Coordinates of C-alpha atoms in Angstrom, one line a residue:
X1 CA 6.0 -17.9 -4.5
X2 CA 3.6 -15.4 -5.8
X3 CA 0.8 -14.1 -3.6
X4 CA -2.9 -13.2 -4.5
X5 CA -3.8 -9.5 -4.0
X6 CA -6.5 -8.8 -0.8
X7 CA -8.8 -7.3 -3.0
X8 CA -9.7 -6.5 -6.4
X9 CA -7.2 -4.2 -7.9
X10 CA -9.7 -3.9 -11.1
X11 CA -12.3 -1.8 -8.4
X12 CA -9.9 -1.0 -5.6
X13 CA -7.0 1.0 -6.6
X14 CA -3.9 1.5 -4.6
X15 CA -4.1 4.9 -2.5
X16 CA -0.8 4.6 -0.8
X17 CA 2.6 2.9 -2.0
X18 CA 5.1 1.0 0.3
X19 CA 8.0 3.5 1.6
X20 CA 6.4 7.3 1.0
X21 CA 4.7 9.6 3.0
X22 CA 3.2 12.5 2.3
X23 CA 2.5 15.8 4.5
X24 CA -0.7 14.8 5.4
X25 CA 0.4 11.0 6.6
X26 CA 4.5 11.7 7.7
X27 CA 3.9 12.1 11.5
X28 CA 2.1 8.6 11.8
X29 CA 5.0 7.3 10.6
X30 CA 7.1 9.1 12.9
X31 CA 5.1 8.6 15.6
X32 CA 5.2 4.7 15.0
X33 CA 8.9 4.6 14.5
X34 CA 9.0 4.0 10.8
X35 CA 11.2 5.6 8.2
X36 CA 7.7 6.1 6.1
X37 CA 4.9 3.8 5.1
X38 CA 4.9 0.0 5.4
X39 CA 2.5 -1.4 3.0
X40 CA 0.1 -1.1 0.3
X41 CA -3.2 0.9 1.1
X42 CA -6.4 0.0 -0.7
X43 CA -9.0 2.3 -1.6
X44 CA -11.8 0.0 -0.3
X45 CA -15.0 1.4 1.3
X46 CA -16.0 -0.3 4.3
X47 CA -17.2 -3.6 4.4
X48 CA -15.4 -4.9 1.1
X49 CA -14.4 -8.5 1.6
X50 CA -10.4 -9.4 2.2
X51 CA -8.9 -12.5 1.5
X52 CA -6.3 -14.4 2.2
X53 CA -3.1 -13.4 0.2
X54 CA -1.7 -17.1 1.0
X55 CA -2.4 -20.4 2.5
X56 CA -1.6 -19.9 6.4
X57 CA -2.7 -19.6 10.2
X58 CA -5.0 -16.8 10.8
X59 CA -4.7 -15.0 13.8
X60 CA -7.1 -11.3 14.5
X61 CA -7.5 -9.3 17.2
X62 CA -8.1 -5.8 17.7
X63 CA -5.1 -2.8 18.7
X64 CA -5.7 -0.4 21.5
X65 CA -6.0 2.5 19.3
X66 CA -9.4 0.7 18.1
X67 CA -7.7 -0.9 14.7
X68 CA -9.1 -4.1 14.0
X69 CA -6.5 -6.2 12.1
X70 CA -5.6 -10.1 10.8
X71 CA -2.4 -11.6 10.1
X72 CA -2.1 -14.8 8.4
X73 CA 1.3 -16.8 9.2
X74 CA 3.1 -19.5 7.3
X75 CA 6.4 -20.6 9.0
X76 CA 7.0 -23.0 5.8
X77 CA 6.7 -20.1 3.6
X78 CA 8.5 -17.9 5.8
X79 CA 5.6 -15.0 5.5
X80 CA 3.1 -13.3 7.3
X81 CA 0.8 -10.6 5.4
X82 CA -1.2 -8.3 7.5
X83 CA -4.2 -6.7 7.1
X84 CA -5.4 -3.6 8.9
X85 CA -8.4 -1.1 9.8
X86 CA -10.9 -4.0 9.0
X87 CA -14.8 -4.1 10.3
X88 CA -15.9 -7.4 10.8
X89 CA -13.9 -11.1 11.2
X90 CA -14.8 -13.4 8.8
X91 CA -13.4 -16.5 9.9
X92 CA -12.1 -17.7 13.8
X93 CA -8.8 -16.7 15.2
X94 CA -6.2 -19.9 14.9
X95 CA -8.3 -21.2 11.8
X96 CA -5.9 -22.5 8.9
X97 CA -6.8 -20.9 5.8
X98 CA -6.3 -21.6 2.3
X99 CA -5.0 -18.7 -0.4
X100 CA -8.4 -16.6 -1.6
X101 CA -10.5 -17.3 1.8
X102 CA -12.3 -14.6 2.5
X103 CA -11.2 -13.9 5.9
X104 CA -12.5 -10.3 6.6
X105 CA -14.6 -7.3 5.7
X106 CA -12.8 -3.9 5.3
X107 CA -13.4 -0.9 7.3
X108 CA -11.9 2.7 8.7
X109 CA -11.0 1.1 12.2
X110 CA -8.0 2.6 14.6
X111 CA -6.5 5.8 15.2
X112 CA -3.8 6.1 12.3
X113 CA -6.2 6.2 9.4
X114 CA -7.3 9.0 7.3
X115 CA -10.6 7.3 5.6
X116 CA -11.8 3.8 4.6
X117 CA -8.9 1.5 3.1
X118 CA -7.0 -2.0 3.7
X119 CA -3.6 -1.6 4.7
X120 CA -1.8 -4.8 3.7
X121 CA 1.4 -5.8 4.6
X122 CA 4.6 -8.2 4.2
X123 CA 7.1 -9.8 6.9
X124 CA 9.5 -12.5 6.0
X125 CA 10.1 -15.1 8.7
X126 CA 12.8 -17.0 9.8
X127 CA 12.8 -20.6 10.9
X128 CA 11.8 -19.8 14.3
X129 CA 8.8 -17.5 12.8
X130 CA 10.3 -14.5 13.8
X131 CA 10.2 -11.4 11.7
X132 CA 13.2 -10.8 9.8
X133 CA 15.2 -7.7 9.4
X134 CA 13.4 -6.1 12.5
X135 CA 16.0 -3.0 12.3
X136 CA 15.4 -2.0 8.4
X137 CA 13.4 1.3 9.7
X138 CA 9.3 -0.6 8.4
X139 CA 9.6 -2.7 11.5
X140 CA 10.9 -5.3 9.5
X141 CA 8.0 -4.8 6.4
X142 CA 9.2 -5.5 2.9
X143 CA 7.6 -4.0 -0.3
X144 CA 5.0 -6.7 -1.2
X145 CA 4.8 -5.4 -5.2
X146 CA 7.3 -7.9 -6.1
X147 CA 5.3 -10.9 -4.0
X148 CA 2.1 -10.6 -5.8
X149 CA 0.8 -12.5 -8.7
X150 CA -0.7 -9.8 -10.5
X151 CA 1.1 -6.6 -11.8
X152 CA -0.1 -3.2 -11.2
X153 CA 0.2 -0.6 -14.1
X154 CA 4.0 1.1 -14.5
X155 CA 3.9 4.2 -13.9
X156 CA 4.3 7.3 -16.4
X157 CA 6.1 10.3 -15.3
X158 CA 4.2 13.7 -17.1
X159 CA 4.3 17.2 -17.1
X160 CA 2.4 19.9 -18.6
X161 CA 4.1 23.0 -20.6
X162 CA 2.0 25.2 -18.3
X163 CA 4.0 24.4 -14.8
X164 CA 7.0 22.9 -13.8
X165 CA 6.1 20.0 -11.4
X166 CA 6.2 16.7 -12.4
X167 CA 3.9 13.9 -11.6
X168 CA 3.5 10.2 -11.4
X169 CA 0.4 8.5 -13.3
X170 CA 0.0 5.2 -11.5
X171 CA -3.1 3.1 -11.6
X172 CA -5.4 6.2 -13.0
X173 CA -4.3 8.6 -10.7
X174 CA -1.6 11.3 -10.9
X175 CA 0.5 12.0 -7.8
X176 CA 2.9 15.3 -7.4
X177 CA 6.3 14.2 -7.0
X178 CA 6.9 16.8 -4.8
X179 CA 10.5 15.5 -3.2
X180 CA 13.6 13.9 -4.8
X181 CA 13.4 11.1 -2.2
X182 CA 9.7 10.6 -3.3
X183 CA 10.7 10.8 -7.3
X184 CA 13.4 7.8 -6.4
X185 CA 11.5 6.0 -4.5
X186 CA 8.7 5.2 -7.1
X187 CA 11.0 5.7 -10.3
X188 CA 14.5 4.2 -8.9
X189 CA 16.1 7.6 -10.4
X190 CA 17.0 11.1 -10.3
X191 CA 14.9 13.8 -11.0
X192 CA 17.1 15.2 -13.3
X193 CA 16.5 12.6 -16.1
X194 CA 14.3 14.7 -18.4
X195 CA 14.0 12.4 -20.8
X196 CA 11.8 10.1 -19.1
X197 CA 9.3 12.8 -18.2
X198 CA 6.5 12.7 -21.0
X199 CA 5.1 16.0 -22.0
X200 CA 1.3 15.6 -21.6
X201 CA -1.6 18.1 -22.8
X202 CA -3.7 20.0 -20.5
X203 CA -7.2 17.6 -21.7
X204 CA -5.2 14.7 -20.7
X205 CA -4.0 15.7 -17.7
X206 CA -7.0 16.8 -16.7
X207 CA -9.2 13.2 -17.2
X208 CA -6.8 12.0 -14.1
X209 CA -7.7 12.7 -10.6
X210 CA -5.4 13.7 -8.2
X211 CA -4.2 11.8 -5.5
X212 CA -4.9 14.3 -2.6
X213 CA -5.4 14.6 0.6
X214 CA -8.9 12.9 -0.4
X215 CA -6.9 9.8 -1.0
X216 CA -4.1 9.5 1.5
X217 CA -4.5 6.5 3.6
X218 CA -2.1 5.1 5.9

């Protein structure tokens, strides 16, 4: 089954992949028991509407750090998606939704947030609606990229002949792939395949923004 992105990818760009960190972001995880991030991060301003990724019970409530969240559950499915730092509830805890419902508004809420984004997330259930997997270091998260119905862009690997680091253009923004366990964990290999880094000229380079610290959500 093939889910329906939160938001809309065409305005709200992804910020932070599933399974990275960065300096900036690497003690949350740490702090929270996880090997690095669990989800996709959206860049959405506060107040954006969410909707739901699948037909399912929603449930919402709000975290003692101050984070505002929903899940939606579907035991049939075996999924719950999760969605995180919100501002407003759209629709009544324990209310069956259908796939596209608008069941939120985005938002900055809870302590382990650097700026205005969605977090949303992937479980896989077992019969008994328990989370699968519980052990596999994301607190049993999976990489939702291969759930959704709509592709994001491929990313391009690129380099300048003016410096040596390479980086990832992904969704219109270039990232530094500043580790070897980054580099594999977007690419799926080695750093040391030069062939698939493209050389790229300074004017392109330069129409992509960075993703910085300015960026980074969690």
């Amino acid at each position: 089954m093939k889910l329906t992105i939160p938001v809309d990818i065409n305005k709200y760009g992804v910020s932070q992949w599933f399974g990275v960190c960065h300096a900036s972001t690497c003690g949350f995880y740490e702090e929270l028991g996880l090997l690095s991030h669990n989800g996709l991060d959206f860049k959405t301003p506060i107040g954006i509407q969410v909707k739901a990724a699948h037909d399912g019970t929603l449930t919402t409530g709000i975290y003692a750090d101050g984070t505002w969240w929903a899940k939606v559950t579907n035991i049939e499915l075996g999924l719950m998606t999760v969605y995180f730092h919100l501002s407003k509830f759209e629709v009544a805890s324990g209310t069956f939704v259908k796939e596209g419902k608008v069941i939120a508004l985005s938002g900055n809420s809870g302590k382990y947030t650097t700026g205005p984004h969605l977090h949303f997330g992937i479980y896989e259930l077992n019969g008994n609606g328990n989370i699968k997997n519980y052990e596999n270091g994301y607190h049993g998260a999976v990489n939702p990229e291969p759930y959704l119905a709509t592709k994001f862009p491929n990313g391009t690997l690129a380099k300048t002949p003016y410096e040596s680091k390479v980086y990832l253009i992904k969704n219109g923004v270039k990232w530094w792939i500043d580790s070897e366990d980054t580099f594999k964990a977007f690419m799926g290999y080695g750093i040391g395949k030069e062939k698939n880094i493209k050389q790229m000229d300074l004017i392109t380079y330069r129409n992509y923004p960075y993703g910085d610290i300015s960026l980074l959500t969690v």
